[in-house]
CSV table of C-alpha atoms in Angstrom, one decimal:
chain,number,residue,atom,x,y,z
N,83,UNK,CA,99.9,105.3,107.5
N,84,UNK,CA,102.3,108.2,106.7
N,85,UNK,CA,100.9,110.8,104.3
N,86,UNK,CA,102.2,113.9,102.7
N,87,UNK,CA,101.6,117.3,104.5
N,88,UNK,CA,98.0,118.5,104.5
N,89,UNK,CA,97.1,121.3,102.1
N,90,UNK,CA,96.8,124.8,103.5
N,91,UNK,CA,93.4,125.7,104.9
N,92,UNK,CA,93.4,128.8,102.6
N,93,UNK,CA,94.0,126.7,99.5
N,94,UNK,CA,90.7,126.0,97.7
N,95,UNK,CA,90.9,124.2,94.3
N,96,UNK,CA,88.3,124.0,91.5
N,97,UNK,CA,87.9,122.1,88.3
N,98,UNK,CA,85.4,120.7,85.9
N,99,UNK,CA,84.7,117.1,87.2
N,100,UNK,CA,82.8,116.0,84.1
N,101,UNK,CA,83.9,115.6,80.4
N,102,UNK,CA,85.0,118.7,78.5
N,103,UNK,CA,82.7,118.2,75.6
N,104,UNK,CA,79.4,120.2,75.4
N,105,UNK,CA,76.8,118.4,77.4
N,106,UNK,CA,73.4,119.1,79.1
N,107,UNK,CA,75.0,119.3,82.6
N,108,UNK,CA,78.5,120.0,83.8
N,109,UNK,CA,79.7,119.5,87.4
N,110,UNK,CA,82.2,122.0,88.7
N,111,UNK,CA,83.8,120.9,91.9
N,112,UNK,CA,85.4,123.0,94.7
N,113,UNK,CA,87.4,121.5,97.5
N,114,UNK,CA,89.0,123.1,100.6
N,115,UNK,CA,88.2,124.7,103.9
N,116,UNK,CA,87.0,127.9,102.0
N,117,UNK,CA,84.8,126.1,99.4
N,118,UNK,CA,81.5,127.0,101.0
N,119,UNK,CA,82.6,130.6,101.5
N,120,UNK,CA,83.7,130.9,97.9
N,121,UNK,CA,80.4,129.4,96.7
N,122,UNK,CA,78.5,132.0,98.7
N,123,UNK,CA,80.3,134.8,96.8
N,124,UNK,CA,78.7,133.4,93.6
N,125,UNK,CA,75.2,132.5,94.9
N,126,UNK,CA,72.8,133.2,97.8
N,127,UNK,CA,73.0,130.1,99.8
N,128,UNK,CA,71.5,129.4,103.3
N,129,UNK,CA,73.8,129.6,106.4
N,130,UNK,CA,74.3,127.0,107.5
N,131,UNK,CA,74.1,125.2,104.2
N,132,UNK,CA,72.5,121.7,104.6
N,133,UNK,CA,74.8,118.9,103.7
N,134,UNK,CA,74.0,116.6,100.9
N,135,UNK,CA,70.8,118.5,99.9
N,136,UNK,CA,70.4,119.8,96.4
N,137,UNK,CA,69.5,123.5,96.1
N,138,UNK,CA,68.9,125.5,93.0
N,139,UNK,CA,70.9,128.8,93.0
N,140,UNK,CA,71.5,131.7,90.6
N,141,UNK,CA,75.2,132.3,90.0
N,142,UNK,CA,76.7,135.8,89.6
N,143,UNK,CA,80.3,137.0,89.1
N,144,UNK,CA,81.7,137.9,92.5
N,145,UNK,CA,83.3,141.2,91.3
N,146,UNK,CA,81.1,142.5,88.4
N,147,UNK,CA,77.8,141.0,89.7
N,148,UNK,CA,77.0,139.8,86.1
N,149,UNK,CA,74.5,137.0,86.0
N,150,UNK,CA,76.1,133.7,84.9
N,151,UNK,CA,73.9,130.6,85.2
N,152,UNK,CA,71.6,128.6,87.4
N,153,UNK,CA,73.2,125.6,89.2
N,154,UNK,CA,72.1,122.8,91.4
N,155,UNK,CA,74.3,123.2,94.4
N,156,UNK,CA,75.5,120.3,96.7
N,157,UNK,CA,77.6,120.6,99.8
N,158,UNK,CA,79.6,117.8,101.3
N,159,UNK,CA,80.9,118.6,104.7
N,160,UNK,CA,84.4,117.5,105.8
N,161,UNK,CA,85.4,114.8,106.5
N,162,UNK,CA,82.4,113.0,104.8
N,163,UNK,CA,83.4,114.0,101.2
N,164,UNK,CA,85.6,112.5,98.5
N,165,UNK,CA,88.6,114.6,99.4
N,166,UNK,CA,88.0,114.6,103.1
N,167,UNK,CA,87.7,118.4,102.9
N,168,UNK,CA,84.6,120.6,102.5
N,169,UNK,CA,83.4,120.1,98.9
N,170,UNK,CA,80.9,122.0,96.9
N,171,UNK,CA,79.5,120.9,93.5
N,172,UNK,CA,77.8,123.2,91.1
N,173,UNK,CA,75.8,121.4,88.5
N,174,UNK,CA,75.5,124.0,85.8
N,175,UNK,CA,74.7,123.9,82.0
N,176,UNK,CA,77.4,122.1,80.0
N,177,UNK,CA,78.4,124.6,77.4
N,178,UNK,CA,82.1,125.0,77.1
N,179,UNK,CA,82.0,128.8,77.3
N,180,UNK,CA,79.5,128.7,80.1
N,181,UNK,CA,81.7,126.4,82.2
N,182,UNK,CA,84.8,128.5,81.4
N,183,UNK,CA,83.1,131.6,82.7
N,184,UNK,CA,81.8,129.8,85.9
N,185,UNK,CA,85.3,128.6,86.6
N,186,UNK,CA,86.7,132.1,86.0
N,187,UNK,CA,84.2,133.5,88.5
N,188,UNK,CA,85.1,130.9,91.1
N,189,UNK,CA,88.8,131.8,90.7
N,190,UNK,CA,87.9,135.5,91.0
N,191,UNK,CA,86.2,134.6,94.3
N,192,UNK,CA,89.4,133.1,95.7
N,193,UNK,CA,89.9,129.6,94.4
N,194,UNK,CA,92.5,128.3,92.0
N,195,UNK,CA,92.3,125.8,89.2
N,196,UNK,CA,93.3,122.3,90.3
N,197,UNK,CA,96.3,120.4,89.1
N,198,UNK,CA,95.9,117.0,87.4
N,199,UNK,CA,94.9,114.4,90.0
N,200,UNK,CA,94.8,117.0,92.8
N,201,UNK,CA,91.3,115.9,94.1
N,202,UNK,CA,92.4,112.3,94.4
N,203,UNK,CA,95.7,113.3,96.0
N,204,UNK,CA,93.8,115.2,98.7
N,205,UNK,CA,91.6,112.2,99.2
N,206,UNK,CA,94.8,110.2,99.8
N,207,UNK,CA,96.4,112.8,102.0
N,208,UNK,CA,93.3,112.9,104.2
N,209,UNK,CA,93.1,109.2,104.5
N,210,UNK,CA,90.0,108.8,102.3
N,211,UNK,CA,91.8,106.6,99.8
N,212,UNK,CA,94.8,104.4,100.0
N,213,UNK,CA,97.3,105.0,97.2
N,214,UNK,CA,96.5,101.9,95.1
N,215,UNK,CA,92.8,102.7,95.3
N,216,UNK,CA,93.5,106.2,94.1
N,217,UNK,CA,95.5,104.8,91.1
N,218,UNK,CA,92.5,102.5,90.4
N,219,UNK,CA,90.3,105.7,89.9
N,220,UNK,CA,92.5,106.6,86.9
N,221,UNK,CA,92.3,103.1,85.5
N,222,UNK,CA,88.5,103.1,85.9
N,223,UNK,CA,88.3,106.2,83.7
N,224,UNK,CA,90.6,104.8,80.9
N,225,UNK,CA,89.5,101.1,80.9
N,226,UNK,CA,88.8,99.9,77.3
N,227,UNK,CA,87.5,96.4,78.0
N,228,UNK,CA,85.2,94.7,80.4
N,229,UNK,CA,88.1,92.8,81.9
N,230,UNK,CA,90.1,96.0,82.4
N,231,UNK,CA,87.1,97.7,84.0
N,232,UNK,CA,86.6,94.7,86.3
N,233,UNK,CA,90.3,94.8,87.4
N,234,UNK,CA,90.0,98.5,88.1
N,235,UNK,CA,86.8,98.1,90.1
N,236,UNK,CA,88.4,95.3,92.1
N,237,UNK,CA,91.4,97.5,93.0
N,238,UNK,CA,89.1,100.4,93.8
N,239,UNK,CA,87.2,98.1,96.2
N,240,UNK,CA,90.5,97.5,98.0
N,241,UNK,CA,91.0,93.9,97.0
N,242,UNK,CA,94.7,94.5,96.1
N,243,UNK,CA,95.2,96.5,99.3
N,244,UNK,CA,93.7,93.7,101.5
N,245,UNK,CA,96.0,91.1,100.1
N,246,UNK,CA,99.2,93.2,100.4
N,247,UNK,CA,98.3,94.5,103.8
N,248,UNK,CA,97.7,91.0,105.0
N,249,UNK,CA,101.2,90.0,103.8
N,250,UNK,CA,102.8,93.1,105.5
N,251,UNK,CA,100.9,92.3,108.8
N,252,UNK,CA,102.1,88.7,108.8
N,253,UNK,CA,105.7,89.9,108.1
N,254,UNK,CA,105.6,92.4,110.9
N,255,UNK,CA,104.1,89.8,113.3
N,256,UNK,CA,106.9,87.4,112.4
N,257,UNK,CA,109.5,90.2,112.9
N,258,UNK,CA,108.0,90.9,116.3
N,259,UNK,CA,108.5,87.3,117.3
N,260,UNK,CA,112.1,87.5,116.1
N,261,UNK,CA,112.6,90.7,118.1
N,262,UNK,CA,111.2,89.0,121.1
N,263,UNK,CA,113.6,86.2,120.7
N,264,UNK,CA,116.4,88.7,120.6
N,265,UNK,CA,115.2,90.5,123.7
N,266,UNK,CA,114.6,87.3,125.7
N,267,UNK,CA,117.2,84.9,124.4
N,268,UNK,CA,116.9,82.5,127.4
N,269,UNK,CA,113.2,81.9,126.5
N,270,UNK,CA,113.7,81.4,122.8
N,271,UNK,CA,117.3,80.6,122.1
N,272,UNK,CA,116.7,79.6,118.5
N,273,UNK,CA,114.1,82.2,117.5
N,274,UNK,CA,110.5,81.5,116.6
N,275,UNK,CA,109.5,78.1,115.4
N,276,UNK,CA,109.2,77.5,111.6
N,277,UNK,CA,110.9,80.8,110.9
N,278,UNK,CA,112.4,79.8,107.5
N,279,UNK,CA,109.3,78.2,106.1
N,280,UNK,CA,107.1,81.1,107.2
N,281,UNK,CA,109.4,83.6,105.6
N,282,UNK,CA,109.5,81.5,102.5
N,283,UNK,CA,105.7,81.4,102.5
N,284,UNK,CA,105.6,85.2,102.5
N,285,UNK,CA,108.0,85.2,99.5
N,286,UNK,CA,105.8,82.7,97.7
N,287,UNK,CA,102.7,84.8,98.2
N,288,UNK,CA,104.4,87.9,96.8
N,289,UNK,CA,105.6,85.8,93.8
N,290,UNK,CA,102.1,84.4,93.2
N,291,UNK,CA,100.7,88.0,93.0
N,292,UNK,CA,103.6,89.1,90.8
N,293,UNK,CA,102.8,86.3,88.4
N,294,UNK,CA,99.5,88.0,87.5
N,295,UNK,CA,101.3,91.2,86.3
N,296,UNK,CA,101.7,89.9,82.7
N,297,UNK,CA,98.0,89.8,82.2
N,298,UNK,CA,97.3,92.8,84.5
N,299,UNK,CA,99.7,95.1,82.7
N,300,UNK,CA,98.2,94.0,79.4
N,301,UNK,CA,94.7,94.8,80.7
N,302,UNK,CA,95.7,98.2,81.8
N,303,UNK,CA,98.1,99.3,79.0
N,304,UNK,CA,97.0,97.1,76.1
N,305,UNK,CA,99.4,95.3,73.8
N,306,UNK,CA,100.8,95.8,70.3
N,307,UNK,CA,100.8,92.6,68.1
N,308,UNK,CA,102.8,93.1,64.9
N,309,UNK,CA,102.6,90.7,61.9
N,310,UNK,CA,105.8,90.5,59.9
N,311,UNK,CA,107.2,88.1,57.3
N,312,UNK,CA,108.2,87.8,53.7
N,313,UNK,CA,106.0,89.2,50.9
N,314,UNK,CA,102.9,87.1,50.2
N,315,UNK,CA,103.2,85.1,53.4
N,316,UNK,CA,99.5,85.9,54.1
N,317,UNK,CA,100.0,88.5,56.8
N,318,UNK,CA,97.1,90.7,55.6
N,319,UNK,CA,94.8,87.6,55.2
N,320,UNK,CA,95.6,86.6,58.8
N,321,UNK,CA,95.0,90.3,59.9
N,322,UNK,CA,91.5,90.2,58.3
N,323,UNK,CA,90.8,86.7,59.7
N,324,UNK,CA,91.5,87.8,63.3
N,325,UNK,CA,89.5,90.9,63.0
N,326,UNK,CA,86.6,89.1,61.3
N,327,UNK,CA,86.4,91.7,58.5
N,328,UNK,CA,88.3,92.8,55.4
N,329,UNK,CA,90.5,95.7,56.6
N,330,UNK,CA,93.7,95.0,54.7
N,331,UNK,CA,93.9,94.7,50.9
N,332,UNK,CA,94.9,91.2,49.9
N,333,UNK,CA,96.5,90.4,46.5
N,334,UNK,CA,98.9,87.8,45.1
N,335,UNK,CA,101.2,90.6,43.9
N,336,UNK,CA,104.2,90.9,46.2
N,337,UNK,CA,104.5,94.3,47.9
N,338,UNK,CA,100.8,95.0,48.0
N,339,UNK,CA,101.1,96.2,51.6
N,340,UNK,CA,103.3,99.3,51.5
N,341,UNK,CA,102.6,100.8,55.0
N,342,UNK,CA,101.7,99.6,58.5
N,343,UNK,CA,97.9,99.1,58.9
N,344,UNK,CA,96.5,99.2,62.5
N,345,UNK,CA,93.2,98.0,64.0
N,346,UNK,CA,92.0,97.7,67.5
N,347,UNK,CA,90.2,94.6,68.9
N,348,UNK,CA,89.7,92.8,72.1
N,349,UNK,CA,91.4,89.4,72.8
N,350,UNK,CA,90.6,87.5,76.0
N,351,UNK,CA,89.5,90.8,77.6
N,352,UNK,CA,92.7,92.6,76.7
N,353,UNK,CA,92.8,95.6,74.4
N,354,UNK,CA,95.0,94.8,71.4
N,355,UNK,CA,96.4,96.9,68.6
N,356,UNK,CA,97.0,94.6,65.6
N,357,UNK,CA,99.5,95.8,63.1
N,358,UNK,CA,99.9,94.5,59.5
N,359,UNK,CA,103.2,95.4,57.9
N,360,UNK,CA,104.9,95.4,54.5
N,361,UNK,CA,106.6,92.1,53.5
N,362,UNK,CA,110.3,92.0,54.4
N,363,UNK,CA,112.8,91.1,51.6
N,364,UNK,CA,116.4,92.0,50.9
N,365,UNK,CA,116.2,92.2,47.1
N,366,UNK,CA,113.7,93.3,44.5
N,367,UNK,CA,111.9,96.0,46.4
N,368,UNK,CA,111.3,99.4,44.8
N,369,UNK,CA,111.8,102.8,46.5
N,370,UNK,CA,108.2,103.0,47.9
N,371,UNK,CA,108.3,99.4,49.1
N,372,UNK,CA,111.6,100.0,50.8
N,373,UNK,CA,110.1,102.8,52.8
N,374,UNK,CA,107.3,100.3,53.9
N,375,UNK,CA,110.0,97.8,54.9
N,376,UNK,CA,111.7,100.5,57.0
N,377,UNK,CA,108.4,101.2,58.8
N,378,UNK,CA,107.8,97.5,59.2
N,379,UNK,CA,111.1,97.1,61.1
N,380,UNK,CA,110.2,100.1,63.2
N,381,UNK,CA,106.9,98.4,64.1
N,382,UNK,CA,108.7,95.2,65.0
N,383,UNK,CA,110.8,97.2,67.5
N,384,UNK,CA,107.6,98.5,69.1
N,385,UNK,CA,105.8,95.2,69.3
N,386,UNK,CA,104.7,93.6,72.6
N,387,UNK,CA,104.2,90.4,70.6
N,388,UNK,CA,106.0,90.1,67.3
N,389,UNK,CA,104.5,87.5,65.0
N,390,UNK,CA,106.5,86.0,62.2
N,391,UNK,CA,104.2,84.6,59.4
N,392,UNK,CA,105.6,81.9,57.2
N,393,UNK,CA,104.1,80.7,53.9
N,394,UNK,CA,103.9,76.9,54.3
N,395,UNK,CA,103.6,76.5,50.5
N,396,UNK,CA,106.8,78.6,49.8
N,397,UNK,CA,108.8,79.0,53.1
N,398,UNK,CA,111.3,81.8,53.0
N,399,UNK,CA,114.0,82.3,55.6
N,400,UNK,CA,113.7,85.7,57.4
N,401,UNK,CA,116.3,88.3,56.7
N,402,UNK,CA,119.4,88.3,59.0
N,403,UNK,CA,118.1,91.2,61.1
N,404,UNK,CA,114.9,89.4,61.9
N,405,UNK,CA,116.5,86.0,62.4
N,406,UNK,CA,118.6,87.6,65.2
N,407,UNK,CA,115.5,88.9,67.0
N,408,UNK,CA,114.0,87.2,70.0
N,409,UNK,CA,110.5,86.6,71.3
N,410,UNK,CA,108.9,85.7,68.0
N,411,UNK,CA,105.6,83.8,67.9
N,412,UNK,CA,105.9,81.8,64.6
N,413,UNK,CA,102.8,81.2,62.5
N,414,UNK,CA,102.8,78.7,59.6
N,415,UNK,CA,100.1,80.0,57.2
N,416,UNK,CA,98.6,78.4,54.1
N,417,UNK,CA,98.8,74.9,55.6
N,418,UNK,CA,95.8,74.0,53.3
N,419,UNK,CA,98.3,74.3,50.4
N,420,UNK,CA,101.2,72.4,52.1
N,421,UNK,CA,99.7,70.1,54.7
N,422,UNK,CA,103.0,68.1,55.0
N,423,UNK,CA,105.2,71.0,55.7
N,424,UNK,CA,105.8,71.7,59.4
N,425,UNK,CA,107.9,73.9,61.7
N,426,UNK,CA,108.5,73.0,65.4
N,427,UNK,CA,106.7,75.3,67.7
N,428,UNK,CA,104.8,77.2,65.0
N,429,UNK,CA,101.0,77.7,65.1
N,430,UNK,CA,99.5,76.0,62.0
N,431,UNK,CA,96.9,78.2,60.3
N,432,UNK,CA,95.0,78.7,57.0
N,433,UNK,CA,93.7,82.2,56.8
N,434,UNK,CA,91.7,81.2,53.7
N,435,UNK,CA,89.8,78.3,55.3
N,436,UNK,CA,89.9,79.5,58.9
N,437,UNK,CA,91.7,76.4,60.1
N,438,UNK,CA,93.8,77.2,63.2
N,439,UNK,CA,92.6,80.8,63.6
N,440,UNK,CA,91.2,80.1,67.1
N,441,UNK,CA,94.4,78.3,68.0
N,442,UNK,CA,96.3,81.4,66.9
N,443,UNK,CA,94.0,83.5,69.1
N,444,UNK,CA,94.7,81.2,72.1
N,445,UNK,CA,98.5,81.3,71.4
N,446,UNK,CA,98.4,85.1,71.2
N,447,UNK,CA,96.4,85.4,74.5
N,448,UNK,CA,98.9,83.0,76.3
N,449,UNK,CA,101.9,85.0,75.0
N,450,UNK,CA,100.2,88.3,76.2
N,451,UNK,CA,99.6,86.9,79.6
N,452,UNK,CA,103.3,86.0,79.9
N,453,UNK,CA,102.5,82.2,79.8
N,454,UNK,CA,100.1,82.5,82.8
N,455,UNK,CA,97.0,80.3,82.3
N,456,UNK,CA,93.7,82.0,82.1
N,457,UNK,CA,91.9,82.0,85.4
N,458,UNK,CA,88.2,81.2,85.6
N,459,UNK,CA,87.8,83.2,88.8
N,460,UNK,CA,85.7,86.4,88.5
N,461,UNK,CA,87.2,88.2,91.6
N,462,UNK,CA,90.8,87.4,90.9
N,463,UNK,CA,93.3,89.9,92.3
N,464,UNK,CA,95.4,91.1,89.4
N,465,UNK,CA,98.5,93.3,89.6
N,466,UNK,CA,98.0,95.9,86.9
N,467,UNK,CA,100.7,98.6,87.8
N,468,UNK,CA,104.4,98.3,87.2
N,469,UNK,CA,105.0,100.1,90.5
N,470,UNK,CA,103.1,97.4,92.4
N,471,UNK,CA,105.0,94.7,90.6
N,472,UNK,CA,108.4,96.2,91.3
N,473,UNK,CA,107.5,96.5,95.0
N,474,UNK,CA,106.2,92.9,95.2
N,475,UNK,CA,109.5,91.7,93.5
N,476,UNK,CA,111.5,93.7,96.1
N,477,UNK,CA,109.4,92.2,98.9
N,478,UNK,CA,109.7,88.7,97.6
N,479,UNK,CA,113.5,89.0,97.4
N,480,UNK,CA,113.6,90.3,101.0
N,481,UNK,CA,111.5,87.5,102.4
N,482,UNK,CA,113.5,84.9,100.5
N,483,UNK,CA,116.7,86.3,102.0
N,484,UNK,CA,115.0,86.1,105.4
N,485,UNK,CA,114.2,82.5,104.8
N,486,UNK,CA,117.8,81.7,103.8
N,487,UNK,CA,119.3,83.8,106.6
N,488,UNK,CA,117.1,82.1,109.2
N,489,UNK,CA,119.2,79.0,108.8
N,490,UNK,CA,122.7,80.4,108.9
N,491,UNK,CA,122.7,84.1,110.0
N,492,UNK,CA,122.0,86.0,113.2
N,493,UNK,CA,118.4,86.8,114.0
N,494,UNK,CA,119.2,90.6,113.7
N,495,UNK,CA,119.7,90.1,110.0
N,496,UNK,CA,116.5,88.1,109.6
N,497,UNK,CA,114.6,90.9,111.4
N,498,UNK,CA,116.0,93.4,109.0
N,499,UNK,CA,115.0,91.4,106.0
N,500,UNK,CA,111.5,90.9,107.3
N,501,UNK,CA,111.2,94.7,107.9
N,502,UNK,CA,112.5,95.4,104.4
N,503,UNK,CA,109.9,93.1,102.8
N,504,UNK,CA,107.0,94.6,104.9
N,505,UNK,CA,108.0,98.2,104.0
N,506,UNK,CA,108.0,97.3,100.3
N,507,UNK,CA,104.5,95.9,100.3
N,508,UNK,CA,103.2,98.7,102.5
N,509,UNK,CA,104.4,101.2,99.9
N,510,UNK,CA,101.9,99.8,97.5
N,511,UNK,CA,99.0,101.2,99.6
N,512,UNK,CA,101.0,104.5,100.2
N,513,UNK,CA,102.8,104.0,103.5
N,514,UNK,CA,106.1,105.8,103.5
N,515,UNK,CA,106.0,107.2,100.0
N,516,UNK,CA,107.6,110.6,99.3
N,517,UNK,CA,106.2,113.7,97.6
N,518,UNK,CA,108.3,113.1,94.5
N,519,UNK,CA,106.5,109.7,93.9
N,520,UNK,CA,103.1,111.2,94.6
N,521,UNK,CA,103.8,114.0,92.1
N,522,UNK,CA,104.7,111.4,89.5
N,523,UNK,CA,101.6,109.2,90.2
N,524,UNK,CA,99.0,112.0,90.4
N,525,UNK,CA,100.3,114.0,87.5
N,526,UNK,CA,99.0,111.2,85.2
N,527,UNK,CA,95.5,111.8,86.3
N,528,UNK,CA,93.0,114.0,84.5
N,529,UNK,CA,92.2,117.4,85.8
N,530,UNK,CA,89.1,117.3,88.0
N,531,UNK,CA,89.8,113.7,89.2
């Protein structure tokens, strides 16, 4: 696998690896060929320092000699470390000022403060992590639900990498057969057998993985569900019913909700921000209510899933701007007051009695997953990153072209298509990526990771 250039042997980085809040213990990490030498400038440590053995040491400033702290010191010798370089961890007391002074002393001894994601980037460069596993580390830190955490752990274990590398391997094997047919035409005048079906099978496997991205992206990024509708349609009541608590003020007076109200909850393992908005109407709204309507329309524009709530007992057509919108999930509320009224495709609900609330949850979950049915599997490979999805789409198109061209085009074109598809899926695990992409990916990581 091609990697970016190795860091300079003289370049040692340091950062706080634990949270920034005051704590009992803080772990300050150094990585680089000079990590042990720099640590020795702060503390009296044995030479040679035993690897993976905790030693208590007193820390002093390397220039002034001022006493700093006591720290449990651990040494991880290259290449058996997270980054693949020599790594030293100083487990000191977790006061913010104390950590700041320890880091300043480390920099005075010759290290520099790490950039965001630089430890993980070095692990990738030294072959300790594939790129998609490095990305999973960031997801592990930010996961908000059990399902999101499970997806990050699966990717960190290499489950995504195993699947895409298997696809790339089969594509390259098929390409080798095509190349052999080109080199020895007398022995294989029509190319390898079942070429078109095998290429189509590779495209299908990429598309199958790509189909999980709707749920995977929602797991990783969360979704924004926005309730909109006419005044008194029951948006706030539905908002409270989904949350299972009274968060929004409910009243029969039109215009009670003047601003957007947000609440976070979990739906089918996916982090959801639920937004209740002011009722939309074209006439009769006062100055303050009009400002609420403006904010409601802004929220609709930000929605992952916009929900139009209709009062079954007094249905009102949405304003023109909303009628022209797409992607609405329609909910028919207050069906207990107007059981005979119906609207094709709408979810029938009564926020007051609770009828249909679970059906609404299911409809929201299905919309969030992009129409993909929920899988019962516990170890399902899910594509959570847009980068991975774009590369899988590129690979699927290349393999599909190979399948079509296998019927009517020269084998050289088929070989090219197979190579294009293989390169696309290999970039998921980091093969052939450039420094600009690595800069973009690792800049999103926290400092110290």
